[in-house]
mmCIF file with all atom_site columns, C-alpha atoms (C1' of nucleotides) in Angstrom:
data_model
loop_
_atom_site.group_PDB
_atom_site.id
_atom_site.type_symbol
_atom_site.label_atom_id
_atom_site.label_alt_id
_atom_site.label_comp_id
_atom_site.label_asym_id
_atom_site.label_entity_id
_atom_site.label_seq_id
_atom_site.pdbx_PDB_ins_code
_atom_site.Cartn_x
_atom_site.Cartn_y
_atom_site.Cartn_z
_atom_site.occupancy
_atom_site.B_iso_or_equiv
_atom_site.pdbx_formal_charge
_atom_site.auth_seq_id
_atom_site.auth_comp_id
_atom_site.auth_asym_id
_atom_site.auth_atom_id
_atom_site.pdbx_PDB_model_num
ATOM 1   C CA    . MET V 1 1   ? -20.771 8.336   29.104 1.00 61.00 ? 1412 MET V CA    1
ATOM 2   C CA    . THR V 1 2   ? -17.042 8.343   29.488 1.00 60.00 ? 1413 THR V CA    1
ATOM 3   C CA    . ARG V 1 3   ? -14.771 6.470   27.193 1.00 62.00 ? 1414 ARG V CA    1
ATOM 4   C CA    . SER V 1 4   ? -13.152 3.571   29.055 1.00 72.00 ? 1415 SER V CA    1
ATOM 5   C CA    . ALA V 1 5   ? -9.441  3.709   29.728 1.00 85.00 ? 1416 ALA V CA    1
ATOM 6   C CA    . PRO V 1 6   ? -7.138  0.933   28.532 1.00 95.00 ? 1417 PRO V CA    1
ATOM 7   C CA    . ARG V 1 7   ? -6.483  -2.020  30.759 1.00 97.00 ? 1418 ARG V CA    1
ATOM 8   C CA    . LEU V 1 8   ? -3.472  -2.350  33.039 1.00 98.00 ? 1419 LEU V CA    1
ATOM 9   C CA    . ASP V 1 9   ? -0.895  -4.524  31.312 1.00 98.00 ? 1420 ASP V CA    1
ATOM 10  C CA    . ARG V 1 10  ? 1.303   -7.382  32.445 1.00 98.00 ? 1421 ARG V CA    1
ATOM 11  C CA    . ALA V 1 11  ? 4.228   -5.124  33.319 1.00 98.00 ? 1422 ALA V CA    1
ATOM 12  C CA    . PHE V 1 12  ? 2.051   -3.381  35.896 1.00 98.00 ? 1423 PHE V CA    1
ATOM 13  C CA    . PHE V 1 13  ? 1.438   -6.639  37.757 1.00 98.00 ? 1424 PHE V CA    1
ATOM 14  C CA    . ALA V 1 14  ? 5.010   -7.930  37.342 1.00 98.00 ? 1425 ALA V CA    1
ATOM 15  C CA    . ARG V 1 15  ? 6.328   -5.558  40.018 1.00 98.00 ? 1426 ARG V CA    1
ATOM 16  C CA    . ASP V 1 16  ? 6.736   -6.144  43.763 1.00 98.00 ? 1427 ASP V CA    1
ATOM 17  C CA    . THR V 1 17  ? 3.463   -7.314  45.339 1.00 98.00 ? 1428 THR V CA    1
ATOM 18  C CA    . ARG V 1 18  ? 3.317   -4.499  47.851 1.00 98.00 ? 1429 ARG V CA    1
ATOM 19  C CA    . GLU V 1 19  ? 3.885   -1.881  45.204 1.00 98.00 ? 1430 GLU V CA    1
ATOM 20  C CA    . VAL V 1 20  ? 1.116   -3.325  43.079 1.00 98.00 ? 1431 VAL V CA    1
ATOM 21  C CA    . ALA V 1 21  ? -1.250  -3.508  46.045 1.00 98.00 ? 1432 ALA V CA    1
ATOM 22  C CA    . ARG V 1 22  ? -0.624  0.150   46.777 1.00 98.00 ? 1433 ARG V CA    1
ATOM 23  C CA    . ASP V 1 23  ? -0.848  1.143   43.126 1.00 98.00 ? 1434 ASP V CA    1
ATOM 24  C CA    . LEU V 1 24  ? -4.171  -0.613  42.495 1.00 98.00 ? 1435 LEU V CA    1
ATOM 25  C CA    . LEU V 1 25  ? -6.013  1.736   44.844 1.00 98.00 ? 1436 LEU V CA    1
ATOM 26  C CA    . GLY V 1 26  ? -8.134  4.215   42.937 1.00 98.00 ? 1437 GLY V CA    1
ATOM 27  C CA    . ARG V 1 27  ? -8.196  2.143   39.732 1.00 98.00 ? 1438 ARG V CA    1
ATOM 28  C CA    . THR V 1 28  ? -11.394 0.757   38.301 1.00 98.00 ? 1439 THR V CA    1
ATOM 29  C CA    . LEU V 1 29  ? -12.161 -2.955  38.327 1.00 98.00 ? 1440 LEU V CA    1
ATOM 30  C CA    . CYS V 1 30  ? -14.324 -3.922  35.341 1.00 98.00 ? 1441 CYS V CA    1
ATOM 31  C CA    . HIS V 1 31  ? -16.271 -7.063  34.477 1.00 98.00 ? 1442 HIS V CA    1
ATOM 32  C CA    . ARG V 1 32  ? -18.184 -7.648  31.255 1.00 97.00 ? 1443 ARG V CA    1
ATOM 33  C CA    . ILE V 1 33  ? -20.930 -10.140 32.018 1.00 95.00 ? 1444 ILE V CA    1
ATOM 34  C CA    . ASP V 1 34  ? -23.340 -12.068 29.844 1.00 88.00 ? 1445 ASP V CA    1
ATOM 35  C CA    . GLY V 1 35  ? -25.407 -9.745  27.712 1.00 87.00 ? 1446 GLY V CA    1
ATOM 36  C CA    . GLY V 1 36  ? -22.572 -7.261  27.351 1.00 92.00 ? 1447 GLY V CA    1
ATOM 37  C CA    . ARG V 1 37  ? -23.275 -5.305  30.495 1.00 94.00 ? 1448 ARG V CA    1
ATOM 38  C CA    . ILE V 1 38  ? -20.197 -3.964  32.257 1.00 95.00 ? 1449 ILE V CA    1
ATOM 39  C CA    . LEU V 1 39  ? -19.888 -3.795  36.044 1.00 96.00 ? 1450 LEU V CA    1
ATOM 40  C CA    . ARG V 1 40  ? -17.391 -1.299  37.396 1.00 96.00 ? 1451 ARG V CA    1
ATOM 41  C CA    . GLY V 1 41  ? -16.074 -0.226  40.782 1.00 97.00 ? 1452 GLY V CA    1
ATOM 42  C CA    . ARG V 1 42  ? -13.209 1.801   42.203 1.00 97.00 ? 1453 ARG V CA    1
ATOM 43  C CA    . ILE V 1 43  ? -10.748 -0.231  44.254 1.00 98.00 ? 1454 ILE V CA    1
ATOM 44  C CA    . VAL V 1 44  ? -10.442 1.131   47.812 1.00 98.00 ? 1455 VAL V CA    1
ATOM 45  C CA    . GLU V 1 45  ? -8.841  -1.727  49.721 1.00 98.00 ? 1456 GLU V CA    1
ATOM 46  C CA    . THR V 1 46  ? -6.200  -4.382  48.969 1.00 98.00 ? 1457 THR V CA    1
ATOM 47  C CA    . GLU V 1 47  ? -3.785  -6.707  50.751 1.00 98.00 ? 1458 GLU V CA    1
ATOM 48  C CA    . ALA V 1 48  ? -0.405  -8.050  49.664 1.00 98.00 ? 1459 ALA V CA    1
ATOM 49  C CA    . TYR V 1 49  ? 0.669   -11.690 50.000 1.00 98.00 ? 1460 TYR V CA    1
ATOM 50  C CA    . HIS V 1 50  ? 4.325   -11.902 49.245 1.00 98.00 ? 1461 HIS V CA    1
ATOM 51  C CA    . GLY V 1 51  ? 6.668   -14.838 48.737 1.00 98.00 ? 1462 GLY V CA    1
ATOM 52  C CA    . PRO V 1 52  ? 7.092   -18.465 49.864 1.00 98.00 ? 1463 PRO V CA    1
ATOM 53  C CA    . ASP V 1 53  ? 8.012   -17.457 53.423 1.00 98.00 ? 1464 ASP V CA    1
ATOM 54  C CA    . ASP V 1 54  ? 4.918   -15.333 54.093 1.00 98.00 ? 1465 ASP V CA    1
ATOM 55  C CA    . ARG V 1 55  ? 3.164   -17.422 56.748 1.00 98.00 ? 1466 ARG V CA    1
ATOM 56  C CA    . ALA V 1 56  ? -0.160  -15.790 55.974 1.00 98.00 ? 1467 ALA V CA    1
ATOM 57  C CA    . SER V 1 57  ? -0.076  -16.759 52.296 1.00 98.00 ? 1468 SER V CA    1
ATOM 58  C CA    . HIS V 1 58  ? -1.597  -19.827 50.670 1.00 98.00 ? 1469 HIS V CA    1
ATOM 59  C CA    . ALA V 1 59  ? 1.792   -20.219 49.020 1.00 98.00 ? 1470 ALA V CA    1
ATOM 60  C CA    . ARG V 1 60  ? 3.344   -21.127 52.377 1.00 98.00 ? 1471 ARG V CA    1
ATOM 61  C CA    . PHE V 1 61  ? 2.759   -24.852 51.655 1.00 98.00 ? 1472 PHE V CA    1
ATOM 62  C CA    . GLY V 1 62  ? 4.518   -24.614 48.308 1.00 98.00 ? 1473 GLY V CA    1
ATOM 63  C CA    . PRO V 1 63  ? 2.943   -25.012 44.860 1.00 98.00 ? 1474 PRO V CA    1
ATOM 64  C CA    . THR V 1 64  ? 0.022   -27.187 46.012 1.00 98.00 ? 1475 THR V CA    1
ATOM 65  C CA    . PRO V 1 65  ? -2.860  -27.721 43.572 1.00 97.00 ? 1476 PRO V CA    1
ATOM 66  C CA    . ARG V 1 66  ? -4.703  -24.717 45.000 1.00 98.00 ? 1477 ARG V CA    1
ATOM 67  C CA    . ALA V 1 67  ? -1.789  -22.295 45.294 1.00 98.00 ? 1478 ALA V CA    1
ATOM 68  C CA    . ALA V 1 68  ? 0.135   -23.263 42.158 1.00 98.00 ? 1479 ALA V CA    1
ATOM 69  C CA    . ILE V 1 69  ? -1.429  -20.389 40.282 1.00 98.00 ? 1480 ILE V CA    1
ATOM 70  C CA    . MET V 1 70  ? 0.314   -17.957 42.631 1.00 98.00 ? 1481 MET V CA    1
ATOM 71  C CA    . PHE V 1 71  ? 3.640   -19.320 41.393 1.00 98.00 ? 1482 PHE V CA    1
ATOM 72  C CA    . GLY V 1 72  ? 2.715   -18.567 37.782 1.00 98.00 ? 1483 GLY V CA    1
ATOM 73  C CA    . PRO V 1 73  ? 2.873   -15.455 35.626 1.00 98.00 ? 1484 PRO V CA    1
ATOM 74  C CA    . PRO V 1 74  ? 1.549   -12.076 36.812 1.00 98.00 ? 1485 PRO V CA    1
ATOM 75  C CA    . GLY V 1 75  ? -1.796  -10.684 35.694 1.00 98.00 ? 1486 GLY V CA    1
ATOM 76  C CA    . ILE V 1 76  ? -3.630  -13.982 36.170 1.00 98.00 ? 1487 ILE V CA    1
ATOM 77  C CA    . ILE V 1 77  ? -6.388  -14.043 38.771 1.00 98.00 ? 1488 ILE V CA    1
ATOM 78  C CA    . TYR V 1 78  ? -6.568  -16.478 41.661 1.00 98.00 ? 1489 TYR V CA    1
ATOM 79  C CA    . VAL V 1 79  ? -10.074 -17.042 43.012 1.00 98.00 ? 1490 VAL V CA    1
ATOM 80  C CA    . TYR V 1 80  ? -10.601 -19.295 46.010 1.00 98.00 ? 1491 TYR V CA    1
ATOM 81  C CA    . LEU V 1 81  ? -13.362 -20.145 48.456 1.00 98.00 ? 1492 LEU V CA    1
ATOM 82  C CA    . VAL V 1 82  ? -12.947 -19.210 52.117 1.00 98.00 ? 1493 VAL V CA    1
ATOM 83  C CA    . TYR V 1 83  ? -14.950 -20.606 55.005 1.00 97.00 ? 1494 TYR V CA    1
ATOM 84  C CA    . GLY V 1 84  ? -16.908 -22.702 52.530 1.00 97.00 ? 1495 GLY V CA    1
ATOM 85  C CA    . MET V 1 85  ? -18.993 -19.731 51.408 1.00 97.00 ? 1496 MET V CA    1
ATOM 86  C CA    . HIS V 1 86  ? -17.143 -16.675 50.155 1.00 98.00 ? 1497 HIS V CA    1
ATOM 87  C CA    . HIS V 1 87  ? -15.128 -16.266 46.978 1.00 98.00 ? 1498 HIS V CA    1
ATOM 88  C CA    . CYS V 1 88  ? -12.035 -14.063 47.107 1.00 98.00 ? 1499 CYS V CA    1
ATOM 89  C CA    . LEU V 1 89  ? -10.429 -12.271 44.154 1.00 99.00 ? 1500 LEU V CA    1
ATOM 90  C CA    . ASN V 1 90  ? -6.641  -12.061 43.900 1.00 98.00 ? 1501 ASN V CA    1
ATOM 91  C CA    . VAL V 1 91  ? -4.306  -10.923 41.162 1.00 99.00 ? 1502 VAL V CA    1
ATOM 92  C CA    . VAL V 1 92  ? -1.004  -12.755 40.763 1.00 99.00 ? 1503 VAL V CA    1
ATOM 93  C CA    . THR V 1 93  ? 1.968   -10.391 40.926 1.00 98.00 ? 1504 THR V CA    1
ATOM 94  C CA    . GLY V 1 94  ? 5.752   -10.387 40.667 1.00 98.00 ? 1505 GLY V CA    1
ATOM 95  C CA    . ALA V 1 95  ? 7.993   -12.471 38.477 1.00 98.00 ? 1506 ALA V CA    1
ATOM 96  C CA    . ASP V 1 96  ? 6.849   -15.794 37.040 1.00 98.00 ? 1507 ASP V CA    1
ATOM 97  C CA    . GLY V 1 97  ? 7.959   -18.445 39.547 1.00 98.00 ? 1508 GLY V CA    1
ATOM 98  C CA    . PHE V 1 98  ? 7.758   -16.174 42.606 1.00 98.00 ? 1509 PHE V CA    1
ATOM 99  C CA    . PRO V 1 99  ? 4.551   -16.810 44.626 1.00 98.00 ? 1510 PRO V CA    1
ATOM 100 C CA    . ALA V 1 100 ? 2.754   -13.538 45.270 1.00 98.00 ? 1511 ALA V CA    1
ATOM 101 C CA    . ALA V 1 101 ? -0.685  -11.998 44.819 1.00 99.00 ? 1512 ALA V CA    1
ATOM 102 C CA    . VAL V 1 102 ? -2.855  -9.046  45.779 1.00 99.00 ? 1513 VAL V CA    1
ATOM 103 C CA    . LEU V 1 103 ? -6.195  -9.708  47.462 1.00 99.00 ? 1514 LEU V CA    1
ATOM 104 C CA    . VAL V 1 104 ? -8.719  -7.146  46.205 1.00 98.00 ? 1515 VAL V CA    1
ATOM 105 C CA    . ARG V 1 105 ? -10.819 -6.467  49.291 1.00 98.00 ? 1516 ARG V CA    1
ATOM 106 C CA    . GLY V 1 106 ? -13.143 -3.599  48.503 1.00 98.00 ? 1517 GLY V CA    1
ATOM 107 C CA    . VAL V 1 107 ? -14.598 -1.231  45.940 1.00 97.00 ? 1518 VAL V CA    1
ATOM 108 C CA    . ASP V 1 108 ? -16.886 1.792   45.954 1.00 96.00 ? 1519 ASP V CA    1
ATOM 109 C CA    . ARG V 1 109 ? -18.629 3.893   43.289 1.00 95.00 ? 1520 ARG V CA    1
ATOM 110 C CA    . LEU V 1 110 ? -20.234 0.770   41.848 1.00 95.00 ? 1521 LEU V CA    1
ATOM 111 C CA    . GLU V 1 111 ? -21.753 1.014   38.376 1.00 94.00 ? 1522 GLU V CA    1
ATOM 112 C CA    . GLY V 1 112 ? -23.915 -1.578  36.676 1.00 87.00 ? 1523 GLY V CA    1
ATOM 113 C CA    . LEU V 1 113 ? -25.145 -3.456  39.687 1.00 74.00 ? 1524 LEU V CA    1
ATOM 114 C CA    . ALA V 1 114 ? -25.136 -7.234  39.443 1.00 63.00 ? 1525 ALA V CA    1
ATOM 115 C CA    . PRO V 1 115 ? -28.537 -8.958  39.591 1.00 58.00 ? 1526 PRO V CA    1
ATOM 116 C CA    . GLY V 1 116 ? -29.900 -8.914  43.112 1.00 61.00 ? 1527 GLY V CA    1
ATOM 117 C CA    . THR V 1 117 ? -27.584 -6.208  44.453 1.00 66.00 ? 1528 THR V CA    1
ATOM 118 C CA    . THR V 1 118 ? -28.365 -2.633  45.376 1.00 71.00 ? 1529 THR V CA    1
ATOM 119 C CA    . ALA V 1 119 ? -25.448 -1.398  47.482 1.00 80.00 ? 1530 ALA V CA    1
ATOM 120 C CA    . PRO V 1 120 ? -23.322 1.476   46.103 1.00 90.00 ? 1531 PRO V CA    1
ATOM 121 C CA    . ASN V 1 121 ? -20.137 -0.172  47.309 1.00 95.00 ? 1532 ASN V CA    1
ATOM 122 C CA    . ALA V 1 122 ? -18.774 -3.572  48.217 1.00 97.00 ? 1533 ALA V CA    1
ATOM 123 C CA    . VAL V 1 123 ? -16.181 -3.536  50.981 1.00 97.00 ? 1534 VAL V CA    1
ATOM 124 C CA    . GLY V 1 124 ? -15.015 -6.969  52.089 1.00 98.00 ? 1535 GLY V CA    1
ATOM 125 C CA    . PRO V 1 125 ? -13.585 -9.672  49.787 1.00 98.00 ? 1536 PRO V CA    1
ATOM 126 C CA    . GLY V 1 126 ? -16.722 -11.816 49.887 1.00 98.00 ? 1537 GLY V CA    1
ATOM 127 C CA    . ARG V 1 127 ? -19.034 -8.911  49.218 1.00 97.00 ? 1538 ARG V CA    1
ATOM 128 C CA    . LEU V 1 128 ? -16.870 -7.732  46.336 1.00 98.00 ? 1539 LEU V CA    1
ATOM 129 C CA    . THR V 1 129 ? -16.944 -11.029 44.460 1.00 98.00 ? 1540 THR V CA    1
ATOM 130 C CA    . ARG V 1 130 ? -20.685 -11.303 45.027 1.00 96.00 ? 1541 ARG V CA    1
ATOM 131 C CA    . ALA V 1 131 ? -21.278 -7.799  43.682 1.00 96.00 ? 1542 ALA V CA    1
ATOM 132 C CA    . PHE V 1 132 ? -19.207 -8.561  40.582 1.00 97.00 ? 1543 PHE V CA    1
ATOM 133 C CA    . GLY V 1 133 ? -20.536 -12.079 40.037 1.00 96.00 ? 1544 GLY V CA    1
ATOM 134 C CA    . ILE V 1 134 ? -17.051 -13.555 40.331 1.00 98.00 ? 1545 ILE V CA    1
ATOM 135 C CA    . ARG V 1 135 ? -16.840 -17.226 41.295 1.00 98.00 ? 1546 ARG V CA    1
ATOM 136 C CA    . ARG V 1 136 ? -14.007 -19.705 41.563 1.00 98.00 ? 1547 ARG V CA    1
ATOM 137 C CA    . GLU V 1 137 ? -15.637 -22.202 39.207 1.00 98.00 ? 1548 GLU V CA    1
ATOM 138 C CA    . THR V 1 138 ? -15.963 -19.708 36.367 1.00 98.00 ? 1549 THR V CA    1
ATOM 139 C CA    . HIS V 1 139 ? -13.205 -17.157 36.900 1.00 98.00 ? 1550 HIS V CA    1
ATOM 140 C CA    . ASN V 1 140 ? -10.144 -18.765 38.512 1.00 98.00 ? 1551 ASN V CA    1
ATOM 141 C CA    . GLY V 1 141 ? -7.191  -18.489 36.108 1.00 98.00 ? 1552 GLY V CA    1
ATOM 142 C CA    . LEU V 1 142 ? -8.578  -15.682 33.930 1.00 98.00 ? 1553 LEU V CA    1
ATOM 143 C CA    . ASP V 1 143 ? -5.983  -13.294 32.514 1.00 98.00 ? 1554 ASP V CA    1
ATOM 144 C CA    . LEU V 1 144 ? -6.565  -9.652  33.478 1.00 98.00 ? 1555 LEU V CA    1
ATOM 145 C CA    . ALA V 1 145 ? -3.919  -8.401  31.081 1.00 98.00 ? 1556 ALA V CA    1
ATOM 146 C CA    . ALA V 1 146 ? -5.028  -10.258 27.966 1.00 98.00 ? 1557 ALA V CA    1
ATOM 147 C CA    . PRO V 1 147 ? -6.806  -8.049  25.446 1.00 96.00 ? 1558 PRO V CA    1
ATOM 148 C CA    . GLY V 1 148 ? -10.430 -9.079  25.145 1.00 95.00 ? 1559 GLY V CA    1
ATOM 149 C CA    . SER V 1 149 ? -10.742 -10.956 28.436 1.00 97.00 ? 1560 SER V CA    1
ATOM 150 C CA    . PRO V 1 150 ? -14.002 -10.121 30.270 1.00 97.00 ? 1561 PRO V CA    1
ATOM 151 C CA    . LEU V 1 151 ? -12.257 -8.950  33.420 1.00 98.00 ? 1562 LEU V CA    1
ATOM 152 C CA    . TRP V 1 152 ? -9.773  -6.089  33.592 1.00 98.00 ? 1563 TRP V CA    1
ATOM 153 C CA    . ILE V 1 153 ? -8.590  -3.067  35.564 1.00 98.00 ? 1564 ILE V CA    1
ATOM 154 C CA    . GLU V 1 154 ? -8.517  0.316   33.899 1.00 98.00 ? 1565 GLU V CA    1
ATOM 155 C CA    . THR V 1 155 ? -5.434  2.470   33.902 1.00 97.00 ? 1566 THR V CA    1
ATOM 156 C CA    . GLY V 1 156 ? -6.186  5.818   35.472 1.00 93.00 ? 1567 GLY V CA    1
ATOM 157 C CA    . ALA V 1 157 ? -5.275  7.830   38.486 1.00 91.00 ? 1568 ALA V CA    1
ATOM 158 C CA    . ARG V 1 158 ? -3.153  6.335   41.226 1.00 91.00 ? 1569 ARG V CA    1
ATOM 159 C CA    . ALA V 1 159 ? -4.846  7.129   44.541 1.00 96.00 ? 1570 ALA V CA    1
ATOM 160 C CA    . THR V 1 160 ? -3.566  9.639   47.062 1.00 95.00 ? 1571 THR V CA    1
ATOM 161 C CA    . GLY V 1 161 ? -4.135  9.490   50.812 1.00 95.00 ? 1572 GLY V CA    1
ATOM 162 C CA    . VAL V 1 162 ? -3.333  5.822   51.301 1.00 97.00 ? 1573 VAL V CA    1
ATOM 163 C CA    . THR V 1 163 ? -3.140  4.261   54.760 1.00 97.00 ? 1574 THR V CA    1
ATOM 164 C CA    . THR V 1 164 ? -1.569  0.942   55.696 1.00 97.00 ? 1575 THR V CA    1
ATOM 165 C CA    . SER V 1 165 ? -2.355  -1.496  58.500 1.00 97.00 ? 1576 SER V CA    1
ATOM 166 C CA    . PRO V 1 166 ? -1.895  -5.199  59.375 1.00 97.00 ? 1577 PRO V CA    1
ATOM 167 C CA    . ARG V 1 167 ? -3.727  -7.752  57.259 1.00 98.00 ? 1578 ARG V CA    1
ATOM 168 C CA    . VAL V 1 168 ? -7.107  -9.040  58.417 1.00 97.00 ? 1579 VAL V CA    1
ATOM 169 C CA    . GLY V 1 169 ? -7.872  -12.547 59.625 1.00 97.00 ? 1580 GLY V CA    1
ATOM 170 C CA    . VAL V 1 170 ? -4.345  -13.910 59.575 1.00 97.00 ? 1581 VAL V CA    1
ATOM 171 C CA    . ASP V 1 171 ? -3.568  -14.186 63.273 1.00 95.00 ? 1582 ASP V CA    1
ATOM 172 C CA    . TYR V 1 172 ? -2.248  -17.701 62.677 1.00 95.00 ? 1583 TYR V CA    1
ATOM 173 C CA    . ALA V 1 173 ? 0.692   -16.183 60.767 1.00 97.00 ? 1584 ALA V CA    1
ATOM 174 C CA    . GLY V 1 174 ? 2.590   -15.044 63.849 1.00 95.00 ? 1585 GLY V CA    1
ATOM 175 C CA    . ALA V 1 175 ? 4.962   -12.178 63.184 1.00 96.00 ? 1586 ALA V CA    1
ATOM 176 C CA    . TRP V 1 176 ? 3.889   -12.052 59.531 1.00 97.00 ? 1587 TRP V CA    1
ATOM 177 C CA    . ALA V 1 177 ? 0.418   -10.994 60.640 1.00 97.00 ? 1588 ALA V CA    1
ATOM 178 C CA    . LYS V 1 178 ? 1.886   -7.769  61.958 1.00 97.00 ? 1589 LYS V CA    1
ATOM 179 C CA    . ARG V 1 179 ? 3.312   -6.589  58.650 1.00 98.00 ? 1590 ARG V CA    1
ATOM 180 C CA    . PRO V 1 180 ? 1.418   -3.519  57.355 1.00 98.00 ? 1591 PRO V CA    1
ATOM 181 C CA    . TRP V 1 181 ? 0.432   -5.029  54.028 1.00 98.00 ? 1592 TRP V CA    1
ATOM 182 C CA    . ARG V 1 182 ? -3.188  -3.901  53.988 1.00 98.00 ? 1593 ARG V CA    1
ATOM 183 C CA    . TYR V 1 183 ? -3.728  -0.768  51.896 1.00 98.00 ? 1594 TYR V CA    1
ATOM 184 C CA    . ARG V 1 184 ? -6.742  1.520   51.944 1.00 98.00 ? 1595 ARG V CA    1
ATOM 185 C CA    . ILE V 1 185 ? -7.781  4.854   50.528 1.00 97.00 ? 1596 ILE V CA    1
ATOM 186 C CA    . ALA V 1 186 ? -8.250  7.159   53.507 1.00 82.00 ? 1597 ALA V CA    1
ATOM 187 C CA    . GLU V 1 187 ? -11.831 8.046   54.462 1.00 71.00 ? 1598 GLU V CA    1
ATOM 188 C CA    . GLY V 1 188 ? -13.421 10.655  52.271 1.00 65.00 ? 1599 GLY V CA    1
ATOM 189 C CA    . ARG V 1 189 ? -10.736 10.641  49.582 1.00 64.00 ? 1600 ARG V CA    1
ATOM 190 C "C1'" . DT  O 2 1   ? -9.284  -41.858 56.028 1.00 76.58 ? 823  DT  O "C1'" 1
ATOM 191 C "C1'" . DA  O 2 2   ? -9.892  -38.504 59.416 1.00 76.58 ? 824  DA  O "C1'" 1
ATOM 192 C "C1'" . DA  O 2 3   ? -9.632  -34.176 61.308 1.00 76.58 ? 825  DA  O "C1'" 1
ATOM 193 C "C1'" . DA  O 2 4   ? -8.674  -29.428 61.886 1.00 76.58 ? 826  DA  O "C1'" 1
ATOM 194 C "C1'" . DA  O 2 5   ? -8.668  -24.859 60.330 1.00 76.58 ? 827  DA  O "C1'" 1
ATOM 195 C "C1'" . DG  O 2 6   ? -9.646  -21.220 57.382 1.00 76.58 ? 828  DG  O "C1'" 1
ATOM 196 C "C1'" . DA  O 2 7   ? -7.079  -14.258 53.458 1.00 76.58 ? 829  DA  O "C1'" 1
ATOM 197 C "C1'" . DT  O 2 8   ? -15.606 -14.102 55.875 1.00 76.58 ? 830  DT  O "C1'" 1
ATOM 198 C "C1'" . DC  O 2 9   ? -20.192 -12.479 56.536 1.00 76.58 ? 831  DC  O "C1'" 1
ATOM 199 C "C1'" . DC  O 2 10  ? -24.552 -12.031 58.834 1.00 76.58 ? 832  DC  O "C1'" 1
ATOM 200 C "C1'" . DG  O 2 11  ? -27.833 -12.106 62.431 1.00 76.58 ? 833  DG  O "C1'" 1
ATOM 201 C "C1'" . DC  O 2 12  ? -28.844 -12.028 67.153 1.00 76.58 ? 834  DC  O "C1'" 1
ATOM 202 C "C1'" . DT  O 2 13  ? -27.960 -10.581 71.937 1.00 76.58 ? 835  DT  O "C1'" 1
ATOM 203 C "C1'" . DG  C 3 1   ? -19.675 -8.817  70.945 1.00 76.58 ? 1092 DG  C "C1'" 1
ATOM 204 C "C1'" . DC  C 3 2   ? -20.486 -13.808 69.756 1.00 76.58 ? 1093 DC  C "C1'" 1
ATOM 205 C "C1'" . DG  C 3 3   ? -21.439 -17.812 67.191 1.00 76.58 ? 1094 DG  C "C1'" 1
ATOM 206 C "C1'" . DG  C 3 4   ? -23.301 -20.360 63.194 1.00 76.58 ? 1095 DG  C "C1'" 1
ATOM 207 C "C1'" . DA  C 3 5   ? -23.149 -21.384 58.291 1.00 76.58 ? 1096 DA  C "C1'" 1
ATOM 208 C "C1'" . DT  C 3 6   ? -20.631 -24.432 55.039 1.00 76.58 ? 1097 DT  C "C1'" 1
ATOM 209 C "C1'" . DC  C 3 7   ? -16.983 -26.957 52.401 1.00 76.58 ? 1098 DC  C "C1'" 1
ATOM 210 C "C1'" . DT  C 3 8   ? -12.292 -26.951 50.494 1.00 76.58 ? 1099 DT  C "C1'" 1
ATOM 211 C "C1'" . DT  C 3 9   ? -7.606  -27.674 51.396 1.00 76.58 ? 1100 DT  C "C1'" 1
ATOM 212 C "C1'" . DT  C 3 10  ? -3.949  -29.641 53.665 1.00 76.58 ? 1101 DT  C "C1'" 1
ATOM 213 C "C1'" . DT  C 3 11  ? -1.566  -32.503 56.968 1.00 76.58 ? 1102 DT  C "C1'" 1
ATOM 214 C "C1'" . DA  C 3 12  ? -1.041  -36.540 59.710 1.00 76.58 ? 1103 DA  C "C1'" 1
ATOM 215 C "C1'" . DA  C 3 13  ? -1.663  -41.290 60.563 1.00 76.58 ? 1104 DA  C "C1'" 1
#
DNA sequence: TAAAAGATCCGCT
DNA sequence: GCGGATCTTTTAA
């Protein structure tokens, strides 16, 4: 039983979106659920959504009711529903007022499996939120950096062997879809 | 008020 | 490799 590391603080998330996305790889996402059990997993894949001009970002329409949270302070999570069925977990990044967030797309080395799950990893944004029991209705707006909040990311080792590639599922974004803002830990690292 | 499209996943062919 | 599931969000009229 290892002692848990402290949680990443607001300053960590206040940096440039792409830096945060890169720096989150290898860290441990933690969720304390009802009954005190803690689910954990090592982040292996993220994507950056950066600024009001990013045509792939929900912030491209301005601070609409859904995306307003992306314009707020860093360290807050943004959970939304895609395709009517899958919840996606994002962490707001950058300065307060600048719309940016990191989509957390995959984890491995899962500990404390959620009810009904057996897989040792959860790669894919929908699979990840299902494995962690994260839903828009109950989690959108939670503060990752606030001491005592049930969701946090442990400080720890920054990953090595990171690869970048274009973001997934954003073909509608034109040239913005080509930017290499998807970050992954290389196979076997 | 309508209509289109979506930061996905799963099962079948 | 392809299409269905399923519903919220946003824009246009």
